[in-house]
Amino acid sequence: MVKKSQEYIVKIDTLNHQAQGIARIDGFVVFVDNVLIDEVVKIKIEEVKKEYAKANLIEILEKSPYRKEPECPYYYLCGGCHLMHAKYQHQLKLKKLLVEDAFRRIGKLSPRINDVIGMENPFRYRNKTALPVGGDYKKPQIGFYRKMTHDIVDIDYCLIQHEFCDDVIKGMKDLIQKHKIEVYDEKKHKGVLRHIVVRNSFAFDEMMIILVCTKVPENLETIKKDILNNFSKIKSLYLNLNPKRTNVILGDEDILIWGSSTIKDRIGNLTFEISPKSFFQVNSMQTEVLYSQVVKYLRNIDAEIVFDVYSGIGTISMFIAPFCKKVYTIEIVEDAVEDAKKSSKNNGISNIEFICGRAEIEIPKLLKNGIIPQAVILDPPRSGCEKELLESLIEHKIPNIIYVSCNPSTLARDSSILFSNGYEILEVQPVDMFPQTFHVECVVLMTNVKNK
């Protein structure tokens, strides 16, 4: 019987979908952070549940040849990264294993999965971050949450964020102290400044700062002036009001305090307008790699008419537009659709029709009007596709589906549903959009063999 606070020596068998090591003590599963496969380690049991236990790493007795010292001094405190203790090429192999495991365990499938496409430089790649603010105005804390908690790890810089983000972290700490900005206390639900959201453009050296507050700060004008003086790359400054007791970062109301309503970024030769709530892939450099894979699949199936579902600000649609006769985008967020229309016009693209609505409602309408796609592209949130959408695709016998996913678990679940209804998975291509973390993006090509 595994006991809390007891120490054990174990061998790590494999990693789970969150990059935690899995060991077994008399057959009982134990999860351990910051370990690698085949390492022998001393652990101390932290928590015991009915079917598993969690343990802290005490000592590495037999080290993996793929282990390295993390470059970040906050790594073992912060919950933002999970694999920085592994050499980068090994990270890519581990991510392929995670994708294989998700398809096998959740989807009961064993499709062809290619090697993960990695980055030449797996640091400083993120173009967006949300920084929680804690402490008080005398000693403010800005950073990221400790793993599985809402305790803020105070940092001065982050090695996976754009360098502009480091400037904001340091500069905003000074401004909070100078202007005595009341910091939000999550437990008491009191205070003003909750988060600082930073969006950066790698292509244009532009920055958007969003101050997430419970109410309008009393000295907002003087705060604004100092922000503009401190951050020369800023193009857009927003106040987002979120007075609710919630873990959701952004509230409903965005107030443009200064500058442009959007910033621009580029994928390939395309320029996109990005507003505060726009979905835009966080790794601009790897996004071109990801979307090029989508284009490759479309050209292989010779798709002329394409539906782009969960289309966001239309990044995929505009990237594939030169290779299709017509693209129909379907997106439920009105602001995202408006951003997409602006970007399409700016890029001189005229073969996209933008539709604001729910895919499971809009797709049947298009089909009823005789608009039959050769392919549907799905790029849903981490929760995966709505069941009604998958049922609609199956019912209308869509010939080809290209599924872009940032969550192998929900990808495997949805793929299993489609497979059970006549779809064959031709290929899975993982792309490392999130180096140093357990997250991995995949592009999957499926074809309807049942109705051919």
PDB file of N, CA, C and O in Angstrom, residues 65-133:
ATOM      1  N   PRO A  65      20.212   9.949 -20.694  1.00  0.00           N
ATOM      2  CA  PRO A  65      21.188  10.654 -21.529  1.00  0.00           C
ATOM      3  C   PRO A  65      20.569  11.856 -22.253  1.00  0.00           C
ATOM      4  O   PRO A  65      21.295  12.677 -22.809  1.00  0.00           O
ATOM      5  N   TYR A  66      19.237  11.954 -22.214  1.00  0.00           N
ATOM      6  CA  TYR A  66      18.539  13.054 -22.892  1.00  0.00           C
ATOM      7  C   TYR A  66      18.222  14.211 -21.940  1.00  0.00           C
ATOM      8  O   TYR A  66      17.624  15.195 -22.344  1.00  0.00           O
ATOM      9  N   ARG A  67      18.637  14.095 -20.702  1.00  0.00           N
ATOM     10  CA  ARG A  67      18.383  15.158 -19.725  1.00  0.00           C
ATOM     11  C   ARG A  67      19.399  16.286 -19.885  1.00  0.00           C
ATOM     12  O   ARG A  67      20.559  16.056 -20.223  1.00  0.00           O
ATOM     13  N   LYS A  68      18.946  17.523 -19.652  1.00  0.00           N
ATOM     14  CA  LYS A  68      19.836  18.681 -19.639  1.00  0.00           C
ATOM     15  C   LYS A  68      19.403  19.624 -18.529  1.00  0.00           C
ATOM     16  O   LYS A  68      18.303  19.504 -17.975  1.00  0.00           O
ATOM     17  N   GLU A  69      20.242  20.584 -18.230  1.00  0.00           N
ATOM     18  CA  GLU A  69      19.915  21.590 -17.231  1.00  0.00           C
ATOM     19  C   GLU A  69      19.003  22.644 -17.876  1.00  0.00           C
ATOM     20  O   GLU A  69      19.344  23.196 -18.924  1.00  0.00           O
ATOM     21  N   PRO A  70      17.849  22.945 -17.294  1.00  0.00           N
ATOM     22  CA  PRO A  70      16.955  23.956 -17.879  1.00  0.00           C
ATOM     23  C   PRO A  70      17.626  25.333 -17.954  1.00  0.00           C
ATOM     24  O   PRO A  70      18.340  25.733 -17.032  1.00  0.00           O
ATOM     25  N   GLU A  71      17.385  26.038 -19.042  1.00  0.00           N
ATOM     26  CA  GLU A  71      17.962  27.370 -19.229  1.00  0.00           C
ATOM     27  C   GLU A  71      17.295  28.415 -18.332  1.00  0.00           C
ATOM     28  O   GLU A  71      17.885  29.447 -18.041  1.00  0.00           O
ATOM     29  N   CYS A  72      16.066  28.142 -17.903  1.00  0.00           N
ATOM     30  CA  CYS A  72      15.290  29.125 -17.142  1.00  0.00           C
ATOM     31  C   CYS A  72      15.434  28.905 -15.637  1.00  0.00           C
ATOM     32  O   CYS A  72      15.212  27.791 -15.138  1.00  0.00           O
ATOM     33  N   PRO A  73      15.764  29.949 -14.880  1.00  0.00           N
ATOM     34  CA  PRO A  73      15.910  29.795 -13.425  1.00  0.00           C
ATOM     35  C   PRO A  73      14.584  29.572 -12.706  1.00  0.00           C
ATOM     36  O   PRO A  73      14.568  29.137 -11.555  1.00  0.00           O
ATOM     37  N   TYR A  74      13.464  29.863 -13.380  1.00  0.00           N
ATOM     38  CA  TYR A  74      12.139  29.706 -12.756  1.00  0.00           C
ATOM     39  C   TYR A  74      11.496  28.366 -13.108  1.00  0.00           C
ATOM     40  O   TYR A  74      10.379  28.083 -12.675  1.00  0.00           O
ATOM     41  N   TYR A  75      12.189  27.558 -13.893  1.00  0.00           N
ATOM     42  CA  TYR A  75      11.560  26.382 -14.496  1.00  0.00           C
ATOM     43  C   TYR A  75      10.889  25.456 -13.489  1.00  0.00           C
ATOM     44  O   TYR A  75       9.747  25.027 -13.673  1.00  0.00           O
ATOM     45  N   TYR A  76      11.595  25.130 -12.405  1.00  0.00           N
ATOM     46  CA  TYR A  76      11.045  24.156 -11.451  1.00  0.00           C
ATOM     47  C   TYR A  76       9.995  24.778 -10.521  1.00  0.00           C
ATOM     48  O   TYR A  76       9.367  24.065  -9.740  1.00  0.00           O
ATOM     49  N   LEU A  77       9.799  26.080 -10.608  1.00  0.00           N
ATOM     50  CA  LEU A  77       8.763  26.755  -9.817  1.00  0.00           C
ATOM     51  C   LEU A  77       7.526  27.047 -10.650  1.00  0.00           C
ATOM     52  O   LEU A  77       6.395  26.888 -10.198  1.00  0.00           O
ATOM     53  N   CYS A  78       7.752  27.498 -11.887  1.00  0.00           N
ATOM     54  CA  CYS A  78       6.680  27.982 -12.750  1.00  0.00           C
ATOM     55  C   CYS A  78       5.972  26.820 -13.438  1.00  0.00           C
ATOM     56  O   CYS A  78       6.587  25.811 -13.773  1.00  0.00           O
ATOM     57  N   GLY A  79       4.680  26.967 -13.690  1.00  0.00           N
ATOM     58  CA  GLY A  79       3.914  25.919 -14.356  1.00  0.00           C
ATOM     59  C   GLY A  79       3.789  26.117 -15.851  1.00  0.00           C
ATOM     60  O   GLY A  79       3.046  25.394 -16.522  1.00  0.00           O
ATOM     61  N   GLY A  80       4.521  27.079 -16.418  1.00  0.00           N
ATOM     62  CA  GLY A  80       4.364  27.388 -17.837  1.00  0.00           C
ATOM     63  C   GLY A  80       5.028  26.399 -18.771  1.00  0.00           C
ATOM     64  O   GLY A  80       4.526  26.133 -19.855  1.00  0.00           O
ATOM     65  N   CYS A  81       6.170  25.855 -18.400  1.00  0.00           N
ATOM     66  CA  CYS A  81       6.903  24.892 -19.228  1.00  0.00           C
ATOM     67  C   CYS A  81       6.974  23.549 -18.509  1.00  0.00           C
ATOM     68  O   CYS A  81       6.927  23.485 -17.281  1.00  0.00           O
ATOM     69  N   HIS A  82       7.140  22.475 -19.304  1.00  0.00           N
ATOM     70  CA  HIS A  82       7.097  21.134 -18.717  1.00  0.00           C
ATOM     71  C   HIS A  82       8.223  20.220 -19.190  1.00  0.00           C
ATOM     72  O   HIS A  82       8.450  19.167 -18.595  1.00  0.00           O
ATOM     73  N   LEU A  83       8.938  20.607 -20.257  1.00  0.00           N
ATOM     74  CA  LEU A  83       9.932  19.696 -20.833  1.00  0.00           C
ATOM     75  C   LEU A  83      11.299  20.342 -21.019  1.00  0.00           C
ATOM     76  O   LEU A  83      12.131  19.813 -21.745  1.00  0.00           O
ATOM     77  N   MET A  84      11.558  21.451 -20.358  1.00  0.00           N
ATOM     78  CA  MET A  84      12.838  22.129 -20.542  1.00  0.00           C
ATOM     79  C   MET A  84      14.008  21.332 -19.969  1.00  0.00           C
ATOM     80  O   MET A  84      15.176  21.643 -20.252  1.00  0.00           O
ATOM     81  N   HIS A  85      13.717  20.305 -19.175  1.00  0.00           N
ATOM     82  CA  HIS A  85      14.787  19.450 -18.655  1.00  0.00           C
ATOM     83  C   HIS A  85      15.195  18.371 -19.658  1.00  0.00           C
ATOM     84  O   HIS A  85      16.087  17.558 -19.373  1.00  0.00           O
ATOM     85  N   ALA A  86      14.562  18.362 -20.845  1.00  0.00           N
ATOM     86  CA  ALA A  86      14.906  17.398 -21.889  1.00  0.00           C
ATOM     87  C   ALA A  86      15.536  18.119 -23.077  1.00  0.00           C
ATOM     88  O   ALA A  86      15.120  19.224 -23.443  1.00  0.00           O
ATOM     89  N   LYS A  87      16.528  17.503 -23.697  1.00  0.00           N
ATOM     90  CA  LYS A  87      17.134  18.056 -24.906  1.00  0.00           C
ATOM     91  C   LYS A  87      16.052  18.213 -25.972  1.00  0.00           C
ATOM     92  O   LYS A  87      15.120  17.403 -26.049  1.00  0.00           O
ATOM     93  N   TYR A  88      16.194  19.237 -26.807  1.00  0.00           N
ATOM     94  CA  TYR A  88      15.082  19.592 -27.681  1.00  0.00           C
ATOM     95  C   TYR A  88      14.700  18.477 -28.652  1.00  0.00           C
ATOM     96  O   TYR A  88      13.514  18.193 -28.851  1.00  0.00           O
ATOM     97  N   GLN A  89      15.664  17.827 -29.270  1.00  0.00           N
ATOM     98  CA  GLN A  89      15.329  16.741 -30.205  1.00  0.00           C
ATOM     99  C   GLN A  89      14.593  15.610 -29.495  1.00  0.00           C
ATOM    100  O   GLN A  89      13.736  14.943 -30.085  1.00  0.00           O
ATOM    101  N   HIS A  90      14.906  15.420 -28.237  1.00  0.00           N
ATOM    102  CA  HIS A  90      14.195  14.391 -27.463  1.00  0.00           C
ATOM    103  C   HIS A  90      12.778  14.860 -27.139  1.00  0.00           C
ATOM    104  O   HIS A  90      11.847  14.043 -27.099  1.00  0.00           O
ATOM    105  N   GLN A  91      12.605  16.149 -26.904  1.00  0.00           N
ATOM    106  CA  GLN A  91      11.255  16.686 -26.698  1.00  0.00           C
ATOM    107  C   GLN A  91      10.355  16.314 -27.877  1.00  0.00           C
ATOM    108  O   GLN A  91       9.189  15.923 -27.698  1.00  0.00           O
ATOM    109  N   LEU A  92      10.888  16.437 -29.099  1.00  0.00           N
ATOM    110  CA  LEU A  92      10.098  16.133 -30.300  1.00  0.00           C
ATOM    111  C   LEU A  92       9.703  14.659 -30.328  1.00  0.00           C
ATOM    112  O   LEU A  92       8.573  14.310 -30.701  1.00  0.00           O
ATOM    113  N   LYS A  93      10.626  13.787 -29.929  1.00  0.00           N
ATOM    114  CA  LYS A  93      10.307  12.353 -29.897  1.00  0.00           C
ATOM    115  C   LYS A  93       9.251  12.050 -28.837  1.00  0.00           C
ATOM    116  O   LYS A  93       8.355  11.227 -29.050  1.00  0.00           O
ATOM    117  N   LEU A  94       9.350  12.724 -27.691  1.00  0.00           N
ATOM    118  CA  LEU A  94       8.370  12.522 -26.630  1.00  0.00           C
ATOM    119  C   LEU A  94       6.979  12.980 -27.088  1.00  0.00           C
ATOM    120  O   LEU A  94       5.969  12.327 -26.783  1.00  0.00           O
ATOM    121  N   LYS A  95       6.932  14.081 -27.822  1.00  0.00           N
ATOM    122  CA  LYS A  95       5.635  14.580 -28.276  1.00  0.00           C
ATOM    123  C   LYS A  95       4.997  13.628 -29.276  1.00  0.00           C
ATOM    124  O   LYS A  95       3.771  13.452 -29.289  1.00  0.00           O
ATOM    125  N   LYS A  96       5.805  13.001 -30.117  1.00  0.00           N
ATOM    126  CA  LYS A  96       5.255  11.985 -31.019  1.00  0.00           C
ATOM    127  C   LYS A  96       4.668  10.827 -30.223  1.00  0.00           C
ATOM    128  O   LYS A  96       3.583  10.315 -30.542  1.00  0.00           O
ATOM    129  N   LEU A  97       5.361  10.424 -29.158  1.00  0.00           N
ATOM    130  CA  LEU A  97       4.842   9.353 -28.290  1.00  0.00           C
ATOM    131  C   LEU A  97       3.516   9.758 -27.652  1.00  0.00           C
ATOM    132  O   LEU A  97       2.606   8.934 -27.525  1.00  0.00           O
ATOM    133  N   LEU A  98       3.394  11.032 -27.251  1.00  0.00           N
ATOM    134  CA  LEU A  98       2.157  11.506 -26.631  1.00  0.00           C
ATOM    135  C   LEU A  98       1.000  11.452 -27.621  1.00  0.00           C
ATOM    136  O   LEU A  98      -0.121  11.085 -27.263  1.00  0.00           O
ATOM    137  N   VAL A  99       1.276  11.808 -28.882  1.00  0.00           N
ATOM    138  CA  VAL A  99       0.233  11.754 -29.916  1.00  0.00           C
ATOM    139  C   VAL A  99      -0.158  10.305 -30.190  1.00  0.00           C
ATOM    140  O   VAL A  99      -1.353   9.968 -30.270  1.00  0.00           O
ATOM    141  N   GLU A 100       0.832   9.436 -30.321  1.00  0.00           N
ATOM    142  CA  GLU A 100       0.555   8.008 -30.540  1.00  0.00           C
ATOM    143  C   GLU A 100      -0.275   7.434 -29.402  1.00  0.00           C
ATOM    144  O   GLU A 100      -1.235   6.682 -29.624  1.00  0.00           O
ATOM    145  N   ASP A 101       0.088   7.798 -28.172  1.00  0.00           N
ATOM    146  CA  ASP A 101      -0.621   7.285 -27.000  1.00  0.00           C
ATOM    147  C   ASP A 101      -2.075   7.750 -26.988  1.00  0.00           C
ATOM    148  O   ASP A 101      -2.987   6.970 -26.671  1.00  0.00           O
ATOM    149  N   ALA A 102      -2.317   9.020 -27.339  1.00  0.00           N
ATOM    150  CA  ALA A 102      -3.686   9.547 -27.344  1.00  0.00           C
ATOM    151  C   ALA A 102      -4.546   8.796 -28.357  1.00  0.00           C
ATOM    152  O   ALA A 102      -5.687   8.398 -28.055  1.00  0.00           O
ATOM    153  N   PHE A 103      -4.023   8.589 -29.561  1.00  0.00           N
ATOM    154  CA  PHE A 103      -4.792   7.855 -30.577  1.00  0.00           C
ATOM    155  C   PHE A 103      -5.045   6.414 -30.160  1.00  0.00           C
ATOM    156  O   PHE A 103      -6.141   5.883 -30.343  1.00  0.00           O
ATOM    157  N   ARG A 104      -4.046   5.783 -29.564  1.00  0.00           N
ATOM    158  CA  ARG A 104      -4.187   4.377 -29.166  1.00  0.00           C
ATOM    159  C   ARG A 104      -5.118   4.223 -27.960  1.00  0.00           C
ATOM    160  O   ARG A 104      -6.021   3.377 -27.953  1.00  0.00           O
ATOM    161  N   ARG A 105      -4.916   5.077 -26.943  1.00  0.00           N
ATOM    162  CA  ARG A 105      -5.649   4.909 -25.679  1.00  0.00           C
ATOM    163  C   ARG A 105      -7.063   5.473 -25.744  1.00  0.00           C
ATOM    164  O   ARG A 105      -8.006   4.848 -25.254  1.00  0.00           O
ATOM    165  N   ILE A 106      -7.220   6.656 -26.352  1.00  0.00           N
ATOM    166  CA  ILE A 106      -8.523   7.314 -26.378  1.00  0.00           C
ATOM    167  C   ILE A 106      -9.309   6.959 -27.641  1.00  0.00           C
ATOM    168  O   ILE A 106     -10.494   6.674 -27.581  1.00  0.00           O
ATOM    169  N   GLY A 107      -8.616   7.014 -28.785  1.00  0.00           N
ATOM    170  CA  GLY A 107      -9.312   6.756 -30.048  1.00  0.00           C
ATOM    171  C   GLY A 107      -9.379   5.300 -30.448  1.00  0.00           C
ATOM    172  O   GLY A 107     -10.122   4.956 -31.360  1.00  0.00           O
ATOM    173  N   LYS A 108      -8.564   4.451 -29.770  1.00  0.00           N
ATOM    174  CA  LYS A 108      -8.467   3.034 -30.157  1.00  0.00           C
ATOM    175  C   LYS A 108      -8.050   2.917 -31.622  1.00  0.00           C
ATOM    176  O   LYS A 108      -8.525   2.062 -32.375  1.00  0.00           O
ATOM    177  N   LEU A 109      -7.128   3.804 -32.027  1.00  0.00           N
ATOM    178  CA  LEU A 109      -6.684   3.873 -33.408  1.00  0.00           C
ATOM    179  C   LEU A 109      -5.157   3.844 -33.467  1.00  0.00           C
ATOM    180  O   LEU A 109      -4.484   4.204 -32.503  1.00  0.00           O
ATOM    181  N   SER A 110      -4.636   3.421 -34.610  1.00  0.00           N
ATOM    182  CA  SER A 110      -3.174   3.428 -34.798  1.00  0.00           C
ATOM    183  C   SER A 110      -2.844   3.938 -36.191  1.00  0.00           C
ATOM    184  O   SER A 110      -2.369   3.195 -37.054  1.00  0.00           O
ATOM    185  N   PRO A 111      -3.111   5.233 -36.437  1.00  0.00           N
ATOM    186  CA  PRO A 111      -2.849   5.797 -37.761  1.00  0.00           C
ATOM    187  C   PRO A 111      -1.366   6.041 -37.991  1.00  0.00           C
ATOM    188  O   PRO A 111      -0.544   5.942 -37.075  1.00  0.00           O
ATOM    189  N   ARG A 112      -1.051   6.379 -39.230  1.00  0.00           N
ATOM    190  CA  ARG A 112       0.330   6.760 -39.560  1.00  0.00           C
ATOM    191  C   ARG A 112       0.600   8.146 -38.971  1.00  0.00           C
ATOM    192  O   ARG A 112      -0.083   9.112 -39.291  1.00  0.00           O
ATOM    193  N   ILE A 113       1.606   8.230 -38.106  1.00  0.00           N
ATOM    194  CA  ILE A 113       1.966   9.500 -37.469  1.00  0.00           C
ATOM    195  C   ILE A 113       3.398   9.839 -37.838  1.00  0.00           C
ATOM    196  O   ILE A 113       4.327   9.077 -37.549  1.00  0.00           O
ATOM    197  N   ASN A 114       3.584  10.971 -38.474  1.00  0.00           N
ATOM    198  CA  ASN A 114       4.918  11.395 -38.890  1.00  0.00           C
ATOM    199  C   ASN A 114       5.706  11.946 -37.707  1.00  0.00           C
ATOM    200  O   ASN A 114       5.149  12.251 -36.651  1.00  0.00           O
ATOM    201  N   ASP A 115       7.003  12.108 -37.901  1.00  0.00           N
ATOM    202  CA  ASP A 115       7.834  12.753 -36.884  1.00  0.00           C
ATOM    203  C   ASP A 115       7.392  14.205 -36.704  1.00  0.00           C
ATOM    204  O   ASP A 115       6.899  14.847 -37.649  1.00  0.00           O
ATOM    205  N   VAL A 116       7.588  14.728 -35.502  1.00  0.00           N
ATOM    206  CA  VAL A 116       7.187  16.102 -35.189  1.00  0.00           C
ATOM    207  C   VAL A 116       8.130  17.089 -35.885  1.00  0.00           C
ATOM    208  O   VAL A 116       9.356  16.931 -35.825  1.00  0.00           O
ATOM    209  N   ILE A 117       7.554  18.087 -36.524  1.00  0.00           N
ATOM    210  CA  ILE A 117       8.361  19.144 -37.152  1.00  0.00           C
ATOM    211  C   ILE A 117       8.701  20.182 -36.087  1.00  0.00           C
ATOM    212  O   ILE A 117       7.821  20.827 -35.526  1.00  0.00           O
ATOM    213  N   GLY A 118       9.988  20.332 -35.810  1.00  0.00           N
ATOM    214  CA  GLY A 118      10.427  21.217 -34.741  1.00  0.00           C
ATOM    215  C   GLY A 118      10.902  22.576 -35.243  1.00  0.00           C
ATOM    216  O   GLY A 118      10.782  22.909 -36.425  1.00  0.00           O
ATOM    217  N   MET A 119      11.474  23.359 -34.310  1.00  0.00           N
ATOM    218  CA  MET A 119      11.977  24.699 -34.612  1.00  0.00           C
ATOM    219  C   MET A 119      13.504  24.710 -34.579  1.00  0.00           C
ATOM    220  O   MET A 119      14.118  23.947 -33.822  1.00  0.00           O
ATOM    221  N   GLU A 120      14.079  25.603 -35.367  1.00  0.00           N
ATOM    222  CA  GLU A 120      15.535  25.778 -35.326  1.00  0.00           C
ATOM    223  C   GLU A 120      15.955  26.378 -33.993  1.00  0.00           C
ATOM    224  O   GLU A 120      16.940  25.962 -33.393  1.00  0.00           O
ATOM    225  N   ASN A 121      15.193  27.378 -33.521  1.00  0.00           N
ATOM    226  CA  ASN A 121      15.441  27.988 -32.212  1.00  0.00           C
ATOM    227  C   ASN A 121      14.163  27.870 -31.381  1.00  0.00           C
ATOM    228  O   ASN A 121      13.212  28.627 -31.600  1.00  0.00           O
ATOM    229  N   PRO A 122      14.130  26.947 -30.409  1.00  0.00           N
ATOM    230  CA  PRO A 122      12.892  26.692 -29.671  1.00  0.00           C
ATOM    231  C   PRO A 122      12.663  27.608 -28.473  1.00  0.00           C
ATOM    232  O   PRO A 122      12.061  27.214 -27.470  1.00  0.00           O
ATOM    233  N   PHE A 123      13.130  28.849 -28.573  1.00  0.00           N
ATOM    234  CA  PHE A 123      12.931  29.834 -27.517  1.00  0.00           C
ATOM    235  C   PHE A 123      12.404  31.134 -28.130  1.00  0.00           C
ATOM    236  O   PHE A 123      12.483  31.353 -29.324  1.00  0.00           O
ATOM    237  N   ARG A 124      11.843  31.991 -27.264  1.00  0.00           N
ATOM    238  CA  ARG A 124      11.405  33.335 -27.648  1.00  0.00           C
ATOM    239  C   ARG A 124      10.432  33.299 -28.835  1.00  0.00           C
ATOM    240  O   ARG A 124      10.520  34.123 -29.747  1.00  0.00           O
ATOM    241  N   TYR A 125       9.495  32.363 -28.813  1.00  0.00           N
ATOM    242  CA  TYR A 125       8.603  32.190 -29.953  1.00  0.00           C
ATOM    243  C   TYR A 125       7.181  32.698 -29.723  1.00  0.00           C
ATOM    244  O   TYR A 125       6.437  32.901 -30.672  1.00  0.00           O
ATOM    245  N   ARG A 126       6.756  32.941 -28.493  1.00  0.00           N
ATOM    246  CA  ARG A 126       5.353  33.280 -28.223  1.00  0.00           C
ATOM    247  C   ARG A 126       5.050  34.755 -28.531  1.00  0.00           C
ATOM    248  O   ARG A 126       5.829  35.642 -28.152  1.00  0.00           O
ATOM    249  N   ASN A 127       3.921  34.985 -29.186  1.00  0.00           N
ATOM    250  CA  ASN A 127       3.517  36.359 -29.501  1.00  0.00           C
ATOM    251  C   ASN A 127       2.411  36.868 -28.583  1.00  0.00           C
ATOM    252  O   ASN A 127       1.939  37.988 -28.755  1.00  0.00           O
ATOM    253  N   LYS A 128       1.990  36.053 -27.628  1.00  0.00           N
ATOM    254  CA  LYS A 128       0.927  36.489 -26.707  1.00  0.00           C
ATOM    255  C   LYS A 128       1.153  35.861 -25.339  1.00  0.00           C
ATOM    256  O   LYS A 128       1.537  34.691 -25.229  1.00  0.00           O
ATOM    257  N   THR A 129       0.883  36.652 -24.292  1.00  0.00           N
ATOM    258  CA  THR A 129       0.930  36.097 -22.940  1.00  0.00           C
ATOM    259  C   THR A 129      -0.044  36.857 -22.053  1.00  0.00           C
ATOM    260  O   THR A 129      -0.333  38.035 -22.275  1.00  0.00           O
ATOM    261  N   ALA A 130      -0.561  36.142 -21.055  1.00  0.00           N
ATOM    262  CA  ALA A 130      -1.438  36.746 -20.045  1.00  0.00           C
ATOM    263  C   ALA A 130      -0.744  36.604 -18.696  1.00  0.00           C
ATOM    264  O   ALA A 130      -0.531  35.494 -18.207  1.00  0.00           O
ATOM    265  N   LEU A 131      -0.379  37.729 -18.105  1.00  0.00           N
ATOM    266  CA  LEU A 131       0.412  37.752 -16.876  1.00  0.00           C
ATOM    267  C   LEU A 131      -0.475  38.097 -15.682  1.00  0.00           C
ATOM    268  O   LEU A 131      -0.981  39.225 -15.590  1.00  0.00           O
ATOM    269  N   PRO A 132      -0.703  37.173 -14.763  1.00  0.00           N
ATOM    270  CA  PRO A 132      -1.459  37.521 -13.558  1.00  0.00           C
ATOM    271  C   PRO A 132      -0.650  38.454 -12.662  1.00  0.00           C
ATOM    272  O   PRO A 132       0.580  38.379 -12.614  1.00  0.00           O
ATOM    273  N   VAL A 133      -1.364  39.338 -11.977  1.00  0.00           N
ATOM    274  CA  VAL A 133      -0.719  40.313 -11.094  1.00  0.00           C
ATOM    275  C   VAL A 133      -1.147  40.015  -9.661  1.00  0.00           C
ATOM    276  O   VAL A 133      -2.327  39.790  -9.383  1.00  0.00           O
TER     277      VAL A 133
END
